[in-house]
Tab-separated table of C-alpha atoms in Angstrom:
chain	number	residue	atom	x	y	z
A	16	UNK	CA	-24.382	-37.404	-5.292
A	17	UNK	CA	-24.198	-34.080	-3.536
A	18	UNK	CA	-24.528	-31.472	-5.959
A	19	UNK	CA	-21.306	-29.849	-7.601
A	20	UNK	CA	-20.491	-26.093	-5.594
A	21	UNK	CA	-20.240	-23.431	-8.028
A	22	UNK	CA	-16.991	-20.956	-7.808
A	23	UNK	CA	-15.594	-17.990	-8.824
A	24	UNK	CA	-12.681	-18.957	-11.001
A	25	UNK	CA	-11.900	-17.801	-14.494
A	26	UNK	CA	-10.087	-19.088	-17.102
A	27	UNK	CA	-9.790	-15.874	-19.110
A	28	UNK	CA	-7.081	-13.800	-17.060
A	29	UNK	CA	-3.662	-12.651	-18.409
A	30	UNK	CA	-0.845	-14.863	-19.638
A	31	UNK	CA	1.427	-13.131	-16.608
A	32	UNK	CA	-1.332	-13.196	-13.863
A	33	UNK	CA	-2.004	-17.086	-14.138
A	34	UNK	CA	2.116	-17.079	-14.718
A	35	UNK	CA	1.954	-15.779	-11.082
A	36	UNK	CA	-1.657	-17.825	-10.169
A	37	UNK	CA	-3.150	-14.468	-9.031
A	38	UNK	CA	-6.377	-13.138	-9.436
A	39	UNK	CA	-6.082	-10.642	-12.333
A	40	UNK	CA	-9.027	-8.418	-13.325
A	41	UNK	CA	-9.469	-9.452	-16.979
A	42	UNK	CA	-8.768	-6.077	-17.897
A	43	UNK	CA	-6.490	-5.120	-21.268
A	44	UNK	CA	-3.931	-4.398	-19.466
A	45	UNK	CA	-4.731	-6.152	-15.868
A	46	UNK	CA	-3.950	-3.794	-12.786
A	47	UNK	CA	-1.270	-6.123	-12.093
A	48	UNK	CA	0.720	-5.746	-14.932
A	49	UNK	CA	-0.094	-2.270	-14.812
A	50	UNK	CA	2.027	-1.780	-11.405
A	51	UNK	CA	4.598	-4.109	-11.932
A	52	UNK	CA	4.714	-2.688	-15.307
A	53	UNK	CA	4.817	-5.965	-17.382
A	54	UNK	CA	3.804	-6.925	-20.585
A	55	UNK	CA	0.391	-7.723	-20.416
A	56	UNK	CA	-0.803	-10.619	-22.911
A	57	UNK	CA	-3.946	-12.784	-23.456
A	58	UNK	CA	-2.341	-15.852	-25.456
A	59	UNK	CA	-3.461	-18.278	-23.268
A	60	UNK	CA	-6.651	-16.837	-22.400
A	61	UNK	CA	-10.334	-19.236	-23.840
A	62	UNK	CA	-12.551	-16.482	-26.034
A	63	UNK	CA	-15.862	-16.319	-24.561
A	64	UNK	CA	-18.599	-17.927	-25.817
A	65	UNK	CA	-20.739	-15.624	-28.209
A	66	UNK	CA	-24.098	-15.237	-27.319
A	67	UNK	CA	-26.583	-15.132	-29.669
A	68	UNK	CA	-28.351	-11.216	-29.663
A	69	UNK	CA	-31.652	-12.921	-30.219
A	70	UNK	CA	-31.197	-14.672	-26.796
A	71	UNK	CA	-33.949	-14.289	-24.529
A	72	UNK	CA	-33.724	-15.565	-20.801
A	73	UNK	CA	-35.022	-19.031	-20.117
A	74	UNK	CA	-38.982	-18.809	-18.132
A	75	UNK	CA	-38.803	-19.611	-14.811
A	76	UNK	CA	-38.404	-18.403	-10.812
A	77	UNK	CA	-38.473	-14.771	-10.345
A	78	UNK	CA	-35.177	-13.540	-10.451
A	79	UNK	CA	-34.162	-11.605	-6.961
A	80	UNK	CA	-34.068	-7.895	-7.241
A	81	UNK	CA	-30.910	-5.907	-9.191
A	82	UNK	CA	-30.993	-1.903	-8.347
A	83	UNK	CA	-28.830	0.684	-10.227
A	84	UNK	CA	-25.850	1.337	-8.398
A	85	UNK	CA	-24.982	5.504	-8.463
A	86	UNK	CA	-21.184	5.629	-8.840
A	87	UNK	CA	-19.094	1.807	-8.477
A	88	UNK	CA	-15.115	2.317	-9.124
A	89	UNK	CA	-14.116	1.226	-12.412
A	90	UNK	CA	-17.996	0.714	-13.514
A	91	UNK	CA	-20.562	2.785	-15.555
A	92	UNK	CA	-23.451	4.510	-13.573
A	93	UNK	CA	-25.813	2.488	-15.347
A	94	UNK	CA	-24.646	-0.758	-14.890
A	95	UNK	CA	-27.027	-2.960	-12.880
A	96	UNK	CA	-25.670	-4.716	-9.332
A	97	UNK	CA	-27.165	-7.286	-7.283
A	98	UNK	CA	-28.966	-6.540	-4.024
A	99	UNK	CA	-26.262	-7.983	-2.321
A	100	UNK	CA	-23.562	-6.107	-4.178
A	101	UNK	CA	-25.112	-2.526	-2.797
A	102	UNK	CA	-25.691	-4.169	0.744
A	103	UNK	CA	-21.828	-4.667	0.803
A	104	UNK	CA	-21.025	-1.284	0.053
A	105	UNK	CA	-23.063	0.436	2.339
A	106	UNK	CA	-21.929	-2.322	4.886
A	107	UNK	CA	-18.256	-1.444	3.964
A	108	UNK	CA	-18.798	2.445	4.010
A	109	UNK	CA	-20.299	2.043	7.496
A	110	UNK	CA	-17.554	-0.595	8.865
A	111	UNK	CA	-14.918	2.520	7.776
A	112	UNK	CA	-16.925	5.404	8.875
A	113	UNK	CA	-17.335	3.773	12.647
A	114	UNK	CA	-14.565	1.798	12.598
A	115	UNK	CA	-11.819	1.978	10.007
A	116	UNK	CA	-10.674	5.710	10.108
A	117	UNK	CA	-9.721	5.290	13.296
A	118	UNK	CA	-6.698	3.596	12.015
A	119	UNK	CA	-5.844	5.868	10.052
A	120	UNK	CA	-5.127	8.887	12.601
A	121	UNK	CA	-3.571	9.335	15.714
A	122	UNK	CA	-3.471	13.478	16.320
A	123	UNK	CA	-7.079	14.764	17.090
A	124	UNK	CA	-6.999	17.465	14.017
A	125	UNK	CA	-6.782	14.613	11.760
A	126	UNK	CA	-9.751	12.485	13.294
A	127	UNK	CA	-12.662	15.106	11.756
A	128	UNK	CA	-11.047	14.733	7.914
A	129	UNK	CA	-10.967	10.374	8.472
A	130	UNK	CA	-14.524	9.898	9.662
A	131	UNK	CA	-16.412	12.844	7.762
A	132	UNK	CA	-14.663	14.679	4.800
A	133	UNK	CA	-12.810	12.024	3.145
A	134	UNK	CA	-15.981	9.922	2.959
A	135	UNK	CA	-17.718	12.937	1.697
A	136	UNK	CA	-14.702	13.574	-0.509
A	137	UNK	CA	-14.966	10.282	-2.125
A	138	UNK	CA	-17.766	10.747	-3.579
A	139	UNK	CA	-16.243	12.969	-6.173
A	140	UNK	CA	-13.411	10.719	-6.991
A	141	UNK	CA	-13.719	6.807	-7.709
A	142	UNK	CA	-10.386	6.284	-6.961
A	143	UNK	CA	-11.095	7.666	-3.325
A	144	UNK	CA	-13.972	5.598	-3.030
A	145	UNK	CA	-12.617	2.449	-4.209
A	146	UNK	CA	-9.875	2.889	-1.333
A	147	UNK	CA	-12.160	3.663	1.305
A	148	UNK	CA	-14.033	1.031	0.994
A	149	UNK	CA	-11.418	-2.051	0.097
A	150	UNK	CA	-9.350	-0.611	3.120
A	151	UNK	CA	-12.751	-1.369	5.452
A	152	UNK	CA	-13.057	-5.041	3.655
A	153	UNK	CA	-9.358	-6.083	4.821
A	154	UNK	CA	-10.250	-4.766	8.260
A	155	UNK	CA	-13.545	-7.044	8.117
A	156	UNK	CA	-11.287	-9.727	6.723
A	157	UNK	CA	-9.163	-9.087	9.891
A	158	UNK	CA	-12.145	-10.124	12.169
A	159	UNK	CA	-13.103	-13.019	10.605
A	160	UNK	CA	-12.436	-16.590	10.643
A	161	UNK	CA	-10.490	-17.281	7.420
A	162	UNK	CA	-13.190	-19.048	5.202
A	163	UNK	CA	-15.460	-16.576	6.253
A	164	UNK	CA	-12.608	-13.532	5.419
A	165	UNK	CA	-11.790	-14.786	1.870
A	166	UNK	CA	-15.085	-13.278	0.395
A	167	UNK	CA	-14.119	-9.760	1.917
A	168	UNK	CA	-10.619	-9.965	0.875
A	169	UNK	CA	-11.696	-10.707	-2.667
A	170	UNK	CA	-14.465	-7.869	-2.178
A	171	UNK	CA	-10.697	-5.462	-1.421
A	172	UNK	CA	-8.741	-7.051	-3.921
A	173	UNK	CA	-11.473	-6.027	-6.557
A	174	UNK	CA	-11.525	-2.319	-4.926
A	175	UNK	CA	-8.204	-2.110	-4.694
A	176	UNK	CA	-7.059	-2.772	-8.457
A	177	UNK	CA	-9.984	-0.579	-9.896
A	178	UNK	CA	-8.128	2.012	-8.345
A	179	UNK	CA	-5.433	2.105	-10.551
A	180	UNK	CA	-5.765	3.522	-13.730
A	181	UNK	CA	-7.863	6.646	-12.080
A	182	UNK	CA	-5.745	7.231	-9.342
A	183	UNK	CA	-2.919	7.384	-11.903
A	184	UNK	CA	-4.522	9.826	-13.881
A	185	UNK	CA	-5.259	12.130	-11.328
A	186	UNK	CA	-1.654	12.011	-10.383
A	187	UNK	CA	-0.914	13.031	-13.326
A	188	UNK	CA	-2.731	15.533	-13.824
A	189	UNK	CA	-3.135	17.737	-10.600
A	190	UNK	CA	-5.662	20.060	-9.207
A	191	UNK	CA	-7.538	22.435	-6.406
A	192	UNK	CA	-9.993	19.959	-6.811
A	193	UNK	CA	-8.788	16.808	-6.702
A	194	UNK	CA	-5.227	17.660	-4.772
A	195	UNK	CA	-7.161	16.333	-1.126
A	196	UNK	CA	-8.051	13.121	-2.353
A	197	UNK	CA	-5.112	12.147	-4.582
A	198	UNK	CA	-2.977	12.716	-1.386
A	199	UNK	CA	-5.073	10.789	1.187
A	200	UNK	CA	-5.449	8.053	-1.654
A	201	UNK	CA	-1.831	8.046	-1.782
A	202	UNK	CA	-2.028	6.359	2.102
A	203	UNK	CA	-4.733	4.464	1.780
A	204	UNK	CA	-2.895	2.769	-1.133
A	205	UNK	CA	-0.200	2.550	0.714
A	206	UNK	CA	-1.682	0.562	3.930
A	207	UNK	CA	-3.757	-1.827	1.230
A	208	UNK	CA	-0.582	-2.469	-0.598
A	209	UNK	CA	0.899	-3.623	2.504
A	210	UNK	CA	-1.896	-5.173	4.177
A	211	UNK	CA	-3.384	-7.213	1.252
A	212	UNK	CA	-1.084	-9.324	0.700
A	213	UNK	CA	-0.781	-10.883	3.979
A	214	UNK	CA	-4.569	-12.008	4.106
A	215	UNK	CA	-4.271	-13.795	1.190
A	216	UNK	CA	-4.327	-17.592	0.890
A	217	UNK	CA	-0.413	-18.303	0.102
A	218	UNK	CA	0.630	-20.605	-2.451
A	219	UNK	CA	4.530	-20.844	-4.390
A	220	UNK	CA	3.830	-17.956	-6.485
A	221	UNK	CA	3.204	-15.666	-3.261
A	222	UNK	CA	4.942	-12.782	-3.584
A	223	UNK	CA	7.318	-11.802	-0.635
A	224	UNK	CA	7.410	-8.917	1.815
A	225	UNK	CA	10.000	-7.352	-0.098
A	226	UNK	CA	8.364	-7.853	-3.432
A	227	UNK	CA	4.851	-6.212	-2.188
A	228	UNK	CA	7.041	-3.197	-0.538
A	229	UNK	CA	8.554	-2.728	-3.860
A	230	UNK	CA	5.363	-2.732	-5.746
A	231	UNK	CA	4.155	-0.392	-3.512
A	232	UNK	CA	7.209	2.440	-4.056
A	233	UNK	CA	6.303	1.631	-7.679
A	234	UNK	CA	2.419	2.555	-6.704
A	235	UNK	CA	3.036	5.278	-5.241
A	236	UNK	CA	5.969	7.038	-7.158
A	237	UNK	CA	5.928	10.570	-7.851
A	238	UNK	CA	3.463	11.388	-5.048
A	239	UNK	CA	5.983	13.194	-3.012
A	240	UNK	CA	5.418	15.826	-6.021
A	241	UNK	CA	1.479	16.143	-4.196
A	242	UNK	CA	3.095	18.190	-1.470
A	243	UNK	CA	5.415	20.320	-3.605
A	244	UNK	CA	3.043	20.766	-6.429
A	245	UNK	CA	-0.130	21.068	-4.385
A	246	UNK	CA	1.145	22.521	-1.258
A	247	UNK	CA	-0.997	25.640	-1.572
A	248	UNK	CA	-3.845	24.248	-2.553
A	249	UNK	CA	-4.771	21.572	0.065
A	250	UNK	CA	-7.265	22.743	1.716
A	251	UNK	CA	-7.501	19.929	5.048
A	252	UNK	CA	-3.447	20.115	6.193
A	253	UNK	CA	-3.990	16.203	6.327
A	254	UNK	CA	-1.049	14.806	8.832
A	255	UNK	CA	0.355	18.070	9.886
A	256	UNK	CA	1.276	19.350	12.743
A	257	UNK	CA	2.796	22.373	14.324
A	258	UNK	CA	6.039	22.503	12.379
A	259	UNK	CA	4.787	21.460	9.265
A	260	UNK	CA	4.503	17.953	7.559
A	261	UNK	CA	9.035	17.301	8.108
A	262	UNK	CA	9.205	19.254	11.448
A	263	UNK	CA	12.879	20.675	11.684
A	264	UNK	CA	15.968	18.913	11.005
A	265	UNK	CA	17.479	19.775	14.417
A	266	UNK	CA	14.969	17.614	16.547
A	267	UNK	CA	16.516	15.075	18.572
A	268	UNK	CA	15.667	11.349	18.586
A	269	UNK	CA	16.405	8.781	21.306
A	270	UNK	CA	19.864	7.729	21.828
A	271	UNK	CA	19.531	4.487	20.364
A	272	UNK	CA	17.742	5.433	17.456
A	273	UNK	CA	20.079	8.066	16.119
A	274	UNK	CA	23.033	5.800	16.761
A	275	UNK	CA	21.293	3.228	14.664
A	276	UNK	CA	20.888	5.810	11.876
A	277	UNK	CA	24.398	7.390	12.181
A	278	UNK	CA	26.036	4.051	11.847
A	279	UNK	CA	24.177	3.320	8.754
A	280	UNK	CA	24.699	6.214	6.836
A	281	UNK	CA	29.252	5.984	8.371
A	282	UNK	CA	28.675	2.241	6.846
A	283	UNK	CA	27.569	3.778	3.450
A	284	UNK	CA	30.507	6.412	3.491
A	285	UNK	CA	33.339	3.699	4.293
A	286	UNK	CA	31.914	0.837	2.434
A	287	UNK	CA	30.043	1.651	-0.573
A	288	UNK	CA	31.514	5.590	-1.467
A	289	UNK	CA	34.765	4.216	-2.350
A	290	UNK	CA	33.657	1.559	-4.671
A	291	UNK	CA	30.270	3.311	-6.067
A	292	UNK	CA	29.728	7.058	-5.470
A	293	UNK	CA	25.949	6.820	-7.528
A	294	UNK	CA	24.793	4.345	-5.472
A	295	UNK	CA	26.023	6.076	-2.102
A	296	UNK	CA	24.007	8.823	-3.435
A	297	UNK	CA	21.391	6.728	-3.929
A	298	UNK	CA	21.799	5.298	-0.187
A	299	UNK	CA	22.243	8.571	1.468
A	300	UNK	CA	19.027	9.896	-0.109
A	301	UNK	CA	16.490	7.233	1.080
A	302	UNK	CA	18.732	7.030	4.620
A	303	UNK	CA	18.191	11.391	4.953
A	304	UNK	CA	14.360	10.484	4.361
A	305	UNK	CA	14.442	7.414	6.550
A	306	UNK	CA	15.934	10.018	9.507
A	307	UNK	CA	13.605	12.898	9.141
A	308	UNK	CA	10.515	10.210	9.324
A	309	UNK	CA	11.820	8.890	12.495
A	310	UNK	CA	12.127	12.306	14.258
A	311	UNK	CA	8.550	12.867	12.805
A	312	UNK	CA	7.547	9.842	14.177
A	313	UNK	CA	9.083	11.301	17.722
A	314	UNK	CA	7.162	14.311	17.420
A	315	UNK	CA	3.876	13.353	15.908
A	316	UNK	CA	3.238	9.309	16.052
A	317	UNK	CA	0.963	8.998	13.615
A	318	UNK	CA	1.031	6.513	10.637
A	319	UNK	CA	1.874	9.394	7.981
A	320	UNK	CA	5.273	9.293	9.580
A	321	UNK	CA	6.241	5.848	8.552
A	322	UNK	CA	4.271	5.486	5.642
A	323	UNK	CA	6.052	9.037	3.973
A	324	UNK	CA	9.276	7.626	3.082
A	325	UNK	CA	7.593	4.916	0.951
A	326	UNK	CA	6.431	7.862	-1.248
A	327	UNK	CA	9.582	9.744	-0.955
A	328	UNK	CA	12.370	8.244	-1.329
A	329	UNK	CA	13.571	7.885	-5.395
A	330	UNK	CA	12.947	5.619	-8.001
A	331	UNK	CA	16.612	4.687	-7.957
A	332	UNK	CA	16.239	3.394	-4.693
A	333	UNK	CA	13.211	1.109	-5.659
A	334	UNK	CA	15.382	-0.101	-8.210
A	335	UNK	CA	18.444	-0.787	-5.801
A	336	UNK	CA	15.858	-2.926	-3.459
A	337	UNK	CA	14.458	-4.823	-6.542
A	338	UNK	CA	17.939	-5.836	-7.500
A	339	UNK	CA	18.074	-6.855	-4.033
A	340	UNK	CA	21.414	-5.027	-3.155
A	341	UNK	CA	22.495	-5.736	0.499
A	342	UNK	CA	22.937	-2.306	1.822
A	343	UNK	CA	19.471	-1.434	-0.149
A	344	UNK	CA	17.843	-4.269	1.947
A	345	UNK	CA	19.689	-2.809	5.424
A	346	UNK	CA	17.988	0.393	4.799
A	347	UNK	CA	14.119	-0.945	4.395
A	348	UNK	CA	15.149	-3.255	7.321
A	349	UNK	CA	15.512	-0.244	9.139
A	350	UNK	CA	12.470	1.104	8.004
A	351	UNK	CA	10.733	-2.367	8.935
A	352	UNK	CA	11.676	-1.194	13.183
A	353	UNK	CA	9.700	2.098	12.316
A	354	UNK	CA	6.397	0.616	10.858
A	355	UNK	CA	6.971	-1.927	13.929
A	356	UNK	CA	5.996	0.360	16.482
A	357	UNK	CA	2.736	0.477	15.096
A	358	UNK	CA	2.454	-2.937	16.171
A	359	UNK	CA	-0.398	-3.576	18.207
A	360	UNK	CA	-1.764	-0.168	18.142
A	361	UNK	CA	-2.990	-0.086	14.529
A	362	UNK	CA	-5.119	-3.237	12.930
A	363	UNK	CA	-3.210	-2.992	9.508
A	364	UNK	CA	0.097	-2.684	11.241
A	365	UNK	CA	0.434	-5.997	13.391
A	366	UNK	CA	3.581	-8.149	12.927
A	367	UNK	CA	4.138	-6.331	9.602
A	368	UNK	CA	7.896	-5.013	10.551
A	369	UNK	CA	8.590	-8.305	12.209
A	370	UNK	CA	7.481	-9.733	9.387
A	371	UNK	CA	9.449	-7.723	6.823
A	372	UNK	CA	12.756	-7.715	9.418
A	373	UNK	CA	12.553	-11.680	9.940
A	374	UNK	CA	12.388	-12.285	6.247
A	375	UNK	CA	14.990	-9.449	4.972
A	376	UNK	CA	17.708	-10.822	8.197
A	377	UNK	CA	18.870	-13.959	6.426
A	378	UNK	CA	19.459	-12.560	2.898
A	379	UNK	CA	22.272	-10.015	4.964
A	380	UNK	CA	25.326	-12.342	5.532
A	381	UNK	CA	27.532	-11.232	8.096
A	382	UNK	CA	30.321	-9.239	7.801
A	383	UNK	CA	32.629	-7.665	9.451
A	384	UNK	CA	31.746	-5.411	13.002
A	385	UNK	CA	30.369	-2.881	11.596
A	386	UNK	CA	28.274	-4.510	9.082
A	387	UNK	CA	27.423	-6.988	11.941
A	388	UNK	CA	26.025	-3.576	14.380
A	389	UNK	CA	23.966	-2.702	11.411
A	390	UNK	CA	22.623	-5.825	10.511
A	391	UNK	CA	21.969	-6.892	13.998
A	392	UNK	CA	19.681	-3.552	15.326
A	393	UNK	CA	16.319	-3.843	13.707
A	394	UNK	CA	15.924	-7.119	14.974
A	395	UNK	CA	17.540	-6.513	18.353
A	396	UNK	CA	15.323	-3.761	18.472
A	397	UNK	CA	11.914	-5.473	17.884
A	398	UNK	CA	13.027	-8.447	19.943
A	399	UNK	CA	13.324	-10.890	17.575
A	400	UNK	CA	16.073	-13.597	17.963
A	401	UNK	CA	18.633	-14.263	15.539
């Protein structure tokens, strides 16, 4: 008989993470629970076996190689890696600094801070690093046949949740010196939260699109305080241009596009103001947001424009889209055309808002006209049938 393959699978995740079958990190609490903020318990989870401290490794073939690796996310300085386990990073760092940042900027000024500082910048924060280089293992996954993807998409998924805790803390505790990185982290999380997902295998527990958006808004809350708090201090104007990072109120969209937004936010006067002032509030702020990103995205085109109202619209609204409230799920529909016209242009970006419009459409019965105008634009608008 052939012999047996050896895998990768643990038994000693989280009660919640093998709830959900996902891969959890074994950590106390997981990075999953962490940004879902859940409970995170180890019932369920087999003890290790102990091993003996006078345990001394069997005599035999010479093992291969292990070198110390100089600064790993999430692992101590002096913690020995495999050969192959090095080779991957500095296979990763080169994949994003040839490749990779190019997705990440449109405008010329930015294109110098992608390919040369932020690298350099990451290697002064962990979290940086860990983004940089699980955001270049999804776009290897990308260009790969699947079995050969699922190693790299494993390599990101470890990356990416290593990330957490740090990034976190520098949020929370804001600086000169870290204000650069915790903002460009902020997008790279952003496009891995989104982009993740979708490259891995899919089973019942798969989250949705909308589930994955929210977790992101959850990821990424408070950083809209980056540009307020740390305005001064940011020293590489990262995705601005010559109005500022908004541009003016006054700037004119397309025809379509503005009659699109103005009957959304007349449908949130007529139908939900009379019946729930908080949440109109709640709708009008994420829809005044939602606007001044599209005129950005007239002005400037680059992927900051879309990807800003995921970090500023308020918690409020997260909520309203996790309750799945219809005129909640009208507004990131709307959001879904934006992020669509990245399609095609931008690796990370492909079929995302046709993804995120197709699945949202069906959970939006019709309703009357206007409802019906509303519901019926985003996909109208990306050509999708309905």
């Amino acid at each position: 008989m052939p012999p047996r393959r050896a895998h990768k699978k643990s038994r000693y995740g989280c009660d919640q993470c093998k709830r959900r079958r996902v891969k959890c990190d074994e950590q106390s609490p997981c990075a999953n629970c962490i940004s879902r903020e859940l409970k995170c318990t180890f019932f369920n989870a087999p003890k290790p076996k102990a091993i003996p401290d006078d345990s001394r490794p069997a005599a035999g073939p010479e093992r291969p190689a292990q070198v110390q690796h100089l600064s790993s996310p999430g692992t101590a300085s002096s913690t020995p890696l495999s050969r192959s386990t090095v080779l991957r990073d500095l296979e990763l760092m080169h994949k994003f600094s040839t490749e990779t940042w190019k997705s990440m900027c449109i405008n010329e000024a930015d294109k110098h801070i992608w390919q040369i500082v932020l690298p350099r910048e990451a290697l002064n924060h962990d979290f940086l690093l860990g983004g940089l280089l699980a955001l270049a293992s999804l776009h290897t996954a990308t260009t790969l046949e699947p079995s050969a993807a699922l190693s790299y998409v494993d390599t990101a998924l470890q990356y990416h949740n290593r990330t957490f805790a740090p990034f976190r803390q520098a949020l929370d505790s804001l600086t000169p010196e870290n204000c650069d990185a915790v903002f460009a982290h902020s997008v790279v999380t952003s496009i891995v939260g989104i982009t993740l997902p979708r490259l891995m295998p899919h089973h019942d527990g798969t989250p949705s699109m909308t589930e994955n958006v929210t977790v992101i808004f959850e990821l990424l809350r408070g950083v809209s305080k980056i540009r307020r708090l740390s305005g001064p201090w940011l020293k590489y104007n990262l995705f601005s241009y010559k109005y500022g990072f908004w541009g003016p109120e006054t700037e004119a969209l397309d025809t379509d596009t503005d009659e699109a937004l103005t009957r959304l936010e007349t449908l949130n006067d007529t139908a939900i103001a009379p019946s729930d002032m908080e949440q109109h509030r709640i709708n009008k702020d994420a829809m005044y947001y939602l606007r001044r990103c599209f005129i950005r995205f007239a002005n400037c085109t680059d992927v900051a424009s879309a990807l800003a109202w995921l970090a500023a619209v308020h918690r409020d609204f997260v909520q309203s889209v996790r309750r799945r409230l219809p005129f909640a799920l009208l507004i990131v529909m709307h959001w879904g055309v934006l992020i669509g016209q990245f399609d095609g242009r931008i690796w990370w970006a492909n079929g995302l808002g046709k993804a995120l419009v197709s699945e949202l459409l069906p959970c939006l019965k019709s309703g009357d006209r206007q409802w019906e105008n509303a519901r019926l634009w985003p996909p109208k608008k990306m050509g999708l049938t309905t």
